[in-house]
PDB file of C-alpha atoms and ligand atoms in Angstrom:
ATOM      1  CA  MET A   1     -85.192-119.551  16.300  1.00 45.00           C
ATOM      2  CA  GLN A   2     -81.948-118.616  14.636  1.00 44.00           C
ATOM      3  CA  THR A   3     -78.727-120.368  15.481  1.00 47.00           C
ATOM      4  CA  GLU A   4     -75.533-118.445  16.106  1.00 52.00           C
ATOM      5  CA  LEU A   5     -74.255-119.612  12.743  1.00 61.00           C
ATOM      6  CA  PHE A   6     -77.032-117.930  10.820  1.00 70.00           C
ATOM      7  CA  THR A   7     -77.523-114.461  12.129  1.00 74.00           C
ATOM      8  CA  SER A   8     -79.586-112.227   9.976  1.00 79.00           C
ATOM      9  CA  SER A   9     -81.161-108.993  11.098  1.00 87.00           C
ATOM     10  CA  ASP A  10     -83.761-106.525   9.913  1.00 92.00           C
ATOM     11  CA  PRO A  11     -83.597-104.996   6.445  1.00 95.00           C
ATOM     12  CA  HIS A  12     -81.670-101.758   6.308  1.00 96.00           C
ATOM     13  CA  TRP A  13     -83.214 -99.305   3.854  1.00 97.00           C
ATOM     14  CA  LEU A  14     -80.768 -96.878   2.264  1.00 97.00           C
ATOM     15  CA  GLY A  15     -83.282 -95.285  -0.081  1.00 96.00           C
ATOM     16  CA  LYS A  16     -86.873 -95.849  -1.184  1.00 96.00           C
ATOM     17  CA  GLN A  17     -85.959 -98.854  -3.323  1.00 97.00           C
ATOM     18  CA  VAL A  18     -82.512 -99.862  -2.148  1.00 98.00           C
ATOM     19  CA  VAL A  19     -82.049-102.156   0.828  1.00 98.00           C
ATOM     20  CA  VAL A  20     -79.458-104.334   2.558  1.00 98.00           C
ATOM     21  CA  LEU A  21     -80.757-107.669   3.820  1.00 98.00           C
ATOM     22  CA  PRO A  22     -78.131-108.596   6.434  1.00 98.00           C
ATOM     23  CA  GLY A  23     -77.208-112.277   6.479  1.00 97.00           C
ATOM     24  CA  PHE A  24     -79.930-113.137   3.971  1.00 97.00           C
ATOM     25  CA  VAL A  25     -77.826-115.784   2.249  1.00 97.00           C
ATOM     26  CA  LEU A  26     -76.262-117.433   5.309  1.00 97.00           C
ATOM     27  CA  ASP A  27     -78.702-120.306   5.599  1.00 95.00           C
ATOM     28  CA  ARG A  28     -78.250-121.081   1.887  1.00 96.00           C
ATOM     29  CA  PHE A  29     -74.463-120.815   1.830  1.00 97.00           C
ATOM     30  CA  GLU A  30     -73.885-124.582   2.125  1.00 96.00           C
ATOM     31  CA  ARG A  31     -75.952-125.192  -1.014  1.00 97.00           C
ATOM     32  CA  LEU A  32     -74.647-122.188  -2.834  1.00 97.00           C
ATOM     33  CA  LEU A  33     -70.933-122.920  -2.495  1.00 97.00           C
ATOM     34  CA  PRO A  34     -70.823-126.202  -4.486  1.00 98.00           C
ATOM     35  CA  ALA A  35     -72.939-124.565  -7.206  1.00 98.00           C
ATOM     36  CA  LEU A  36     -70.483-121.686  -7.372  1.00 98.00           C
ATOM     37  CA  ARG A  37     -67.536-124.101  -7.584  1.00 98.00           C
ATOM     38  CA  GLN A  38     -69.148-125.907 -10.524  1.00 98.00           C
ATOM     39  CA  ILE A  39     -69.637-122.644 -12.373  1.00 98.00           C
ATOM     40  CA  VAL A  40     -66.048-121.555 -11.864  1.00 98.00           C
ATOM     41  CA  LEU A  41     -64.768-124.933 -13.105  1.00 98.00           C
ATOM     42  CA  ALA A  42     -66.723-124.547 -16.355  1.00 98.00           C
ATOM     43  CA  ALA A  43     -66.157-120.803 -16.752  1.00 98.00           C
ATOM     44  CA  PRO A  44     -63.056-119.708 -14.809  1.00 98.00           C
ATOM     45  CA  PHE A  45     -62.578-116.226 -13.386  1.00 98.00           C
ATOM     46  CA  ARG A  46     -60.643-114.008 -15.785  1.00 98.00           C
ATOM     47  CA  ASN A  47     -59.513-110.425 -16.215  1.00 98.00           C
ATOM     48  CA  MET A  48     -61.463-108.538 -18.840  1.00 98.00           C
ATOM     49  CA  THR A  49     -60.393-105.410 -20.694  1.00 97.00           C
ATOM     50  CA  THR A  50     -62.203-102.068 -20.758  1.00 96.00           C
ATOM     51  CA  PRO A  51     -63.200-100.596 -24.135  1.00 96.00           C
ATOM     52  CA  GLY A  52     -60.308 -98.186 -23.533  1.00 97.00           C
ATOM     53  CA  GLY A  53     -57.842-101.087 -23.322  1.00 97.00           C
ATOM     54  CA  ARG A  54     -57.248-101.163 -19.562  1.00 96.00           C
ATOM     55  CA  THR A  55     -57.315-104.409 -17.585  1.00 97.00           C
ATOM     56  CA  ILE A  56     -60.139-104.690 -15.059  1.00 96.00           C
ATOM     57  CA  ALA A  57     -58.449-105.814 -11.828  1.00 97.00           C
ATOM     58  CA  VAL A  58     -61.510-107.544 -10.399  1.00 98.00           C
ATOM     59  CA  ARG A  59     -61.756-110.949 -12.071  1.00 98.00           C
ATOM     60  CA  VAL A  60     -65.146-111.984 -13.365  1.00 98.00           C
ATOM     61  CA  THR A  61     -67.186-114.831 -14.748  1.00 98.00           C
ATOM     62  CA  ASN A  62     -70.899-115.424 -15.347  1.00 98.00           C
ATOM     63  CA  CYS A  63     -73.696-117.919 -15.320  1.00 98.00           C
ATOM     64  CA  GLY A  64     -77.129-117.726 -16.873  1.00 98.00           C
ATOM     65  CA  GLU A  65     -78.504-117.281 -20.361  1.00 98.00           C
ATOM     66  CA  LEU A  66     -76.542-114.083 -20.687  1.00 98.00           C
ATOM     67  CA  GLY A  67     -73.197-113.021 -19.243  1.00 98.00           C
ATOM     68  CA  TRP A  68     -71.759-109.527 -18.922  1.00 98.00           C
ATOM     69  CA  ILE A  69     -68.553-109.032 -20.894  1.00 98.00           C
ATOM     70  CA  SER A  70     -66.192-106.189 -21.619  1.00 97.00           C
ATOM     71  CA  ASP A  71     -63.551-105.903 -24.310  1.00 97.00           C
ATOM     72  CA  LEU A  72     -62.273-103.399 -26.845  1.00 97.00           C
ATOM     73  CA  HIS A  73     -65.693-103.481 -28.529  1.00 96.00           C
ATOM     74  CA  GLY A  74     -67.533-102.310 -25.419  1.00 96.00           C
ATOM     75  CA  TYR A  75     -69.595-103.500 -22.453  1.00 96.00           C
ATOM     76  CA  ARG A  76     -72.461-105.859 -23.271  1.00 97.00           C
ATOM     77  CA  TYR A  77     -74.180-109.143 -22.566  1.00 98.00           C
ATOM     78  CA  SER A  78     -73.281-112.281 -24.476  1.00 98.00           C
ATOM     79  CA  PRO A  79     -74.926-115.738 -24.520  1.00 98.00           C
ATOM     80  CA  VAL A  80     -71.510-117.373 -24.888  1.00 98.00           C
ATOM     81  CA  ASP A  81     -68.349-117.313 -22.838  1.00 98.00           C
ATOM     82  CA  PRO A  82     -65.719-115.748 -25.110  1.00 98.00           C
ATOM     83  CA  LEU A  83     -63.020-117.950 -23.508  1.00 97.00           C
ATOM     84  CA  SER A  84     -64.669-121.250 -24.384  1.00 97.00           C
ATOM     85  CA  GLY A  85     -67.060-120.237 -27.160  1.00 98.00           C
ATOM     86  CA  LYS A  86     -69.744-122.172 -25.254  1.00 98.00           C
ATOM     87  CA  PRO A  87     -72.881-120.971 -23.450  1.00 98.00           C
ATOM     88  CA  TRP A  88     -72.304-119.810 -19.876  1.00 98.00           C
ATOM     89  CA  PRO A  89     -73.108-122.395 -17.178  1.00 98.00           C
ATOM     90  CA  ALA A  90     -76.807-122.411 -16.288  1.00 98.00           C
ATOM     91  CA  LEU A  91     -78.117-120.396 -13.353  1.00 98.00           C
ATOM     92  CA  PRO A  92     -78.415-122.895 -10.483  1.00 98.00           C
ATOM     93  CA  GLU A  93     -81.819-123.250  -8.851  1.00 98.00           C
ATOM     94  CA  VAL A  94     -80.438-122.063  -5.507  1.00 98.00           C
ATOM     95  CA  PHE A  95     -79.356-118.768  -7.181  1.00 98.00           C
ATOM     96  CA  LEU A  96     -82.734-118.303  -8.866  1.00 98.00           C
ATOM     97  CA  GLU A  97     -84.650-118.936  -5.677  1.00 97.00           C
ATOM     98  CA  LEU A  98     -82.373-116.591  -3.750  1.00 98.00           C
ATOM     99  CA  ALA A  99     -82.855-113.860  -6.353  1.00 98.00           C
ATOM    100  CA  ARG A 100     -86.619-114.196  -6.305  1.00 98.00           C
ATOM    101  CA  SER A 101     -86.898-114.273  -2.560  1.00 97.00           C
ATOM    102  CA  ALA A 102     -84.492-111.344  -1.931  1.00 98.00           C
ATOM    103  CA  ALA A 103     -86.256-109.269  -4.594  1.00 98.00           C
ATOM    104  CA  HIS A 104     -89.591-110.075  -2.941  1.00 98.00           C
ATOM    105  CA  SER A 105     -88.233-108.905   0.436  1.00 97.00           C
ATOM    106  CA  ALA A 106     -87.298-105.638  -1.246  1.00 97.00           C
ATOM    107  CA  GLY A 107     -90.767-105.191  -2.768  1.00 97.00           C
ATOM    108  CA  PHE A 108     -90.095-106.519  -6.292  1.00 98.00           C
ATOM    109  CA  GLU A 109     -92.464-109.327  -7.234  1.00 97.00           C
ATOM    110  CA  ASP A 110     -91.831-112.102  -9.751  1.00 94.00           C
ATOM    111  CA  PHE A 111     -88.194-111.312 -10.377  1.00 98.00           C
ATOM    112  CA  THR A 112     -86.640-113.915 -12.686  1.00 97.00           C
ATOM    113  CA  ALA A 113     -82.927-113.499 -13.211  1.00 98.00           C
ATOM    114  CA  ASP A 114     -81.448-114.551 -16.545  1.00 98.00           C
ATOM    115  CA  ALA A 115     -77.882-113.346 -15.910  1.00 98.00           C
ATOM    116  CA  CYS A 116     -75.443-113.522 -13.048  1.00 98.00           C
ATOM    117  CA  LEU A 117     -72.145-111.654 -13.026  1.00 98.00           C
ATOM    118  CA  ILE A 118     -69.691-113.088 -10.515  1.00 98.00           C
ATOM    119  CA  ASN A 119     -66.840-110.868  -9.307  1.00 98.00           C
ATOM    120  CA  SER A 120     -63.760-112.036  -7.402  1.00 98.00           C
ATOM    121  CA  TYR A 121     -61.912-109.326  -5.451  1.00 98.00           C
ATOM    122  CA  LEU A 122     -58.470-109.741  -3.931  1.00 98.00           C
ATOM    123  CA  PRO A 123     -57.196-107.351  -1.245  1.00 98.00           C
ATOM    124  CA  GLY A 124     -56.512-103.999  -2.883  1.00 98.00           C
ATOM    125  CA  ASN A 125     -59.030-104.522  -5.700  1.00 98.00           C
ATOM    126  CA  ARG A 126     -61.683-101.853  -6.092  1.00 98.00           C
ATOM    127  CA  LEU A 127     -64.589-101.127  -8.394  1.00 97.00           C
ATOM    128  CA  THR A 128     -64.886 -97.532  -9.514  1.00 95.00           C
ATOM    129  CA  LEU A 129     -68.241 -95.741  -9.538  1.00 96.00           C
ATOM    130  CA  HIS A 130     -70.505 -96.925 -12.325  1.00 96.00           C
ATOM    131  CA  GLN A 131     -74.141 -97.536 -13.196  1.00 96.00           C
ATOM    132  CA  ASP A 132     -75.527-100.948 -14.187  1.00 96.00           C
ATOM    133  CA  ARG A 133     -77.097-100.000 -17.482  1.00 95.00           C
ATOM    134  CA  ASN A 134     -76.337-102.732 -20.004  1.00 94.00           C
ATOM    135  CA  GLU A 135     -79.581-104.523 -19.124  1.00 95.00           C
ATOM    136  CA  ARG A 136     -82.631-104.048 -21.303  1.00 93.00           C
ATOM    137  CA  ASP A 137     -85.339-103.472 -18.697  1.00 94.00           C
ATOM    138  CA  PHE A 138     -84.577-101.056 -15.859  1.00 96.00           C
ATOM    139  CA  SER A 139     -87.879-101.903 -14.152  1.00 93.00           C
ATOM    140  CA  GLN A 140     -86.150-105.091 -12.954  1.00 97.00           C
ATOM    141  CA  PRO A 141     -83.954-104.852  -9.837  1.00 98.00           C
ATOM    142  CA  ILE A 142     -80.372-105.907  -9.215  1.00 98.00           C
ATOM    143  CA  VAL A 143     -79.834-108.500  -6.471  1.00 98.00           C
ATOM    144  CA  SER A 144     -76.274-108.430  -5.169  1.00 98.00           C
ATOM    145  CA  VAL A 145     -74.778-111.104  -2.900  1.00 98.00           C
ATOM    146  CA  SER A 146     -71.623-110.614  -0.811  1.00 98.00           C
ATOM    147  CA  LEU A 147     -69.445-113.552   0.260  1.00 98.00           C
ATOM    148  CA  GLY A 148     -66.047-113.777   1.925  1.00 98.00           C
ATOM    149  CA  LEU A 149     -64.150-110.697   3.068  1.00 98.00           C
ATOM    150  CA  PRO A 150     -66.157-107.628   4.074  1.00 98.00           C
ATOM    151  CA  ALA A 151     -66.286-104.632   1.760  1.00 98.00           C
ATOM    152  CA  THR A 152     -67.313-101.014   1.745  1.00 98.00           C
ATOM    153  CA  PHE A 153     -69.920-100.347  -0.916  1.00 98.00           C
ATOM    154  CA  LEU A 154     -70.281 -96.784  -2.166  1.00 98.00           C
ATOM    155  CA  LEU A 155     -73.831 -95.807  -2.966  1.00 98.00           C
ATOM    156  CA  GLY A 156     -74.062 -92.645  -4.996  1.00 98.00           C
ATOM    157  CA  GLY A 157     -76.849 -90.776  -6.707  1.00 98.00           C
ATOM    158  CA  HIS A 158     -77.958 -90.444 -10.290  1.00 97.00           C
ATOM    159  CA  THR A 159     -74.933 -88.423 -11.347  1.00 97.00           C
ATOM    160  CA  ARG A 160     -71.309 -89.319 -10.824  1.00 96.00           C
ATOM    161  CA  ALA A 161     -70.687 -86.089  -8.936  1.00 95.00           C
ATOM    162  CA  GLU A 162     -73.247 -86.706  -6.199  1.00 97.00           C
ATOM    163  CA  ARG A 163     -72.131 -87.546  -2.682  1.00 96.00           C
ATOM    164  CA  THR A 164     -71.772 -91.233  -1.921  1.00 97.00           C
ATOM    165  CA  GLN A 165     -72.732 -93.030   1.263  1.00 97.00           C
ATOM    166  CA  ARG A 166     -70.602 -95.867   2.591  1.00 98.00           C
ATOM    167  CA  VAL A 167     -72.315 -99.159   3.238  1.00 98.00           C
ATOM    168  CA  ALA A 168     -70.536-101.976   5.101  1.00 98.00           C
ATOM    169  CA  LEU A 169     -71.244-105.336   3.452  1.00 98.00           C
ATOM    170  CA  GLN A 170     -70.443-108.591   5.263  1.00 98.00           C
ATOM    171  CA  HIS A 171     -70.313-112.213   4.217  1.00 98.00           C
ATOM    172  CA  GLY A 172     -73.894-113.335   3.625  1.00 98.00           C
ATOM    173  CA  ASP A 173     -75.445-109.915   3.055  1.00 98.00           C
ATOM    174  CA  VAL A 174     -77.693-109.270   0.087  1.00 98.00           C
ATOM    175  CA  MET A 175     -78.346-105.841  -1.339  1.00 98.00           C
ATOM    176  CA  VAL A 176     -81.221-105.105  -3.694  1.00 98.00           C
ATOM    177  CA  TRP A 177     -81.731-101.956  -5.722  1.00 98.00           C
ATOM    178  CA  GLY A 178     -84.396-101.174  -8.268  1.00 98.00           C
ATOM    179  CA  GLY A 179     -87.206 -98.821  -9.226  1.00 96.00           C
ATOM    180  CA  GLU A 180     -86.206 -95.215  -8.691  1.00 97.00           C
ATOM    181  CA  ASP A 181     -82.845 -96.344  -7.296  1.00 97.00           C
ATOM    182  CA  ARG A 182     -82.047 -98.731 -10.161  1.00 97.00           C
ATOM    183  CA  LEU A 183     -79.577 -96.443 -11.916  1.00 97.00           C
ATOM    184  CA  ARG A 184     -77.719 -95.097  -8.912  1.00 98.00           C
ATOM    185  CA  PHE A 185     -73.948 -94.941  -9.246  1.00 98.00           C
ATOM    186  CA  HIS A 186     -72.142 -97.437  -7.057  1.00 98.00           C
ATOM    187  CA  GLY A 187     -68.712 -98.915  -6.460  1.00 98.00           C
ATOM    188  CA  ILE A 188     -66.484-100.776  -4.016  1.00 98.00           C
ATOM    189  CA  LEU A 189     -63.591 -99.263  -2.022  1.00 98.00           C
ATOM    190  CA  PRO A 190     -60.256-101.125  -2.192  1.00 98.00           C
ATOM    191  CA  LEU A 191     -60.711-104.433  -0.391  1.00 98.00           C
ATOM    192  CA  GLN A 192     -58.928-104.589   2.966  1.00 98.00           C
ATOM    193  CA  ASP A 193     -56.571-107.448   3.760  1.00 98.00           C
ATOM    194  CA  GLY A 194     -58.033-110.321   5.672  1.00 98.00           C
ATOM    195  CA  ARG A 195     -58.977-113.937   5.603  1.00 98.00           C
ATOM    196  CA  HIS A 196     -62.392-115.497   5.482  1.00 98.00           C
ATOM    197  CA  PRO A 197     -62.582-118.983   7.087  1.00 97.00           C
ATOM    198  CA  VAL A 198     -64.107-120.599   3.977  1.00 96.00           C
ATOM    199  CA  LEU A 199     -63.220-118.345   1.051  1.00 97.00           C
ATOM    200  CA  GLY A 200     -59.756-117.214   2.173  1.00 98.00           C
ATOM    201  CA  ALA A 201     -58.253-113.855   1.249  1.00 98.00           C
ATOM    202  CA  ARG A 202     -60.930-112.699  -1.153  1.00 98.00           C
ATOM    203  CA  ARG A 203     -64.430-111.426  -1.606  1.00 98.00           C
ATOM    204  CA  ILE A 204     -66.877-112.892  -4.047  1.00 98.00           C
ATOM    205  CA  ASN A 205     -69.851-110.849  -5.142  1.00 98.00           C
ATOM    206  CA  PHE A 206     -72.482-111.983  -7.538  1.00 98.00           C
ATOM    207  CA  THR A 207     -75.254-109.922  -8.997  1.00 98.00           C
ATOM    208  CA  LEU A 208     -78.441-111.464 -10.311  1.00 98.00           C
ATOM    209  CA  ARG A 209     -79.992-109.498 -13.113  1.00 98.00           C
ATOM    210  CA  LYS A 210     -82.648-109.584 -15.776  1.00 98.00           C
ATOM    211  CA  ALA A 211     -80.488-108.627 -18.716  1.00 98.00           C
ATOM    212  CA  GLY A 212     -82.429-109.761 -21.768  1.00 96.00           C
TER     213      GLY A 212
HETATM  214  C1  LIG V   1     -71.100-104.534  -9.084  1.00 80.88           C
HETATM  215  O1  LIG V   1     -71.434-103.365  -9.026  1.00 80.88           O
HETATM  216  O2  LIG V   1     -71.127-105.180 -10.158  1.00 80.88           O
HETATM  217  C2  LIG V   1     -70.604-105.280  -7.878  1.00 80.88           C
HETATM  218  C3  LIG V   1     -70.869-104.630  -6.583  1.00 80.88           C
HETATM  219  C4  LIG V   1     -70.234-105.402  -5.452  1.00 80.88           C
HETATM  220  O3  LIG V   1     -69.171-106.006  -5.636  1.00 80.88           O
HETATM  221  O4  LIG V   1     -70.781-105.390  -4.339  1.00 80.88           O
HETATM  222 FE1  LIG V   2     -72.564-102.604 -10.642  1.00 80.88          FE
END
């Protein structure tokens, strides 16, 4: 039986291979939070720059063998944190297990993440429509975990111009997209003000990927 603290409900399919798993991470949150804190101590959140020279408002960091970076030279994955010159912190076991088990629930077997991009949104921060296409193998899904303040995720189609659907994401939800939906455009509407009892006035999202 589920307790009131950990309420998860049935998967919500938004397309053939894109699904929201409501509350999927809630029963792991207690183990996940210290791991996240360790990562952020070793590799702090920072603002990156777009290849065009604009500052990305959402602050990011990474863990795993590879980390997503952006600077004047472009978007790519790097085995080292450009701030420290050292490898990114390792992917904690609780992240790896979560990635594998969420991917399995979405119909993707044997998913082994080697990269995890962690985003920190403050109220007002948004993420404009984009595709995740810096990874090498598009047969592998993206597993996306939402913590803290709720957000509205925009799920588009395979071109930027296509209509988007709005998806409400709450603390503890996991979204998985892959297969024919792997390259769909997506983004986040400006984060609304609010306060989460544990994480405060912010949203943390992390995406587990197979980048290399
Ligand atoms: C992303 O597309 O990298 C993040 C999506 C999210 O914050 O939910
Ligand atoms: Fe993305």
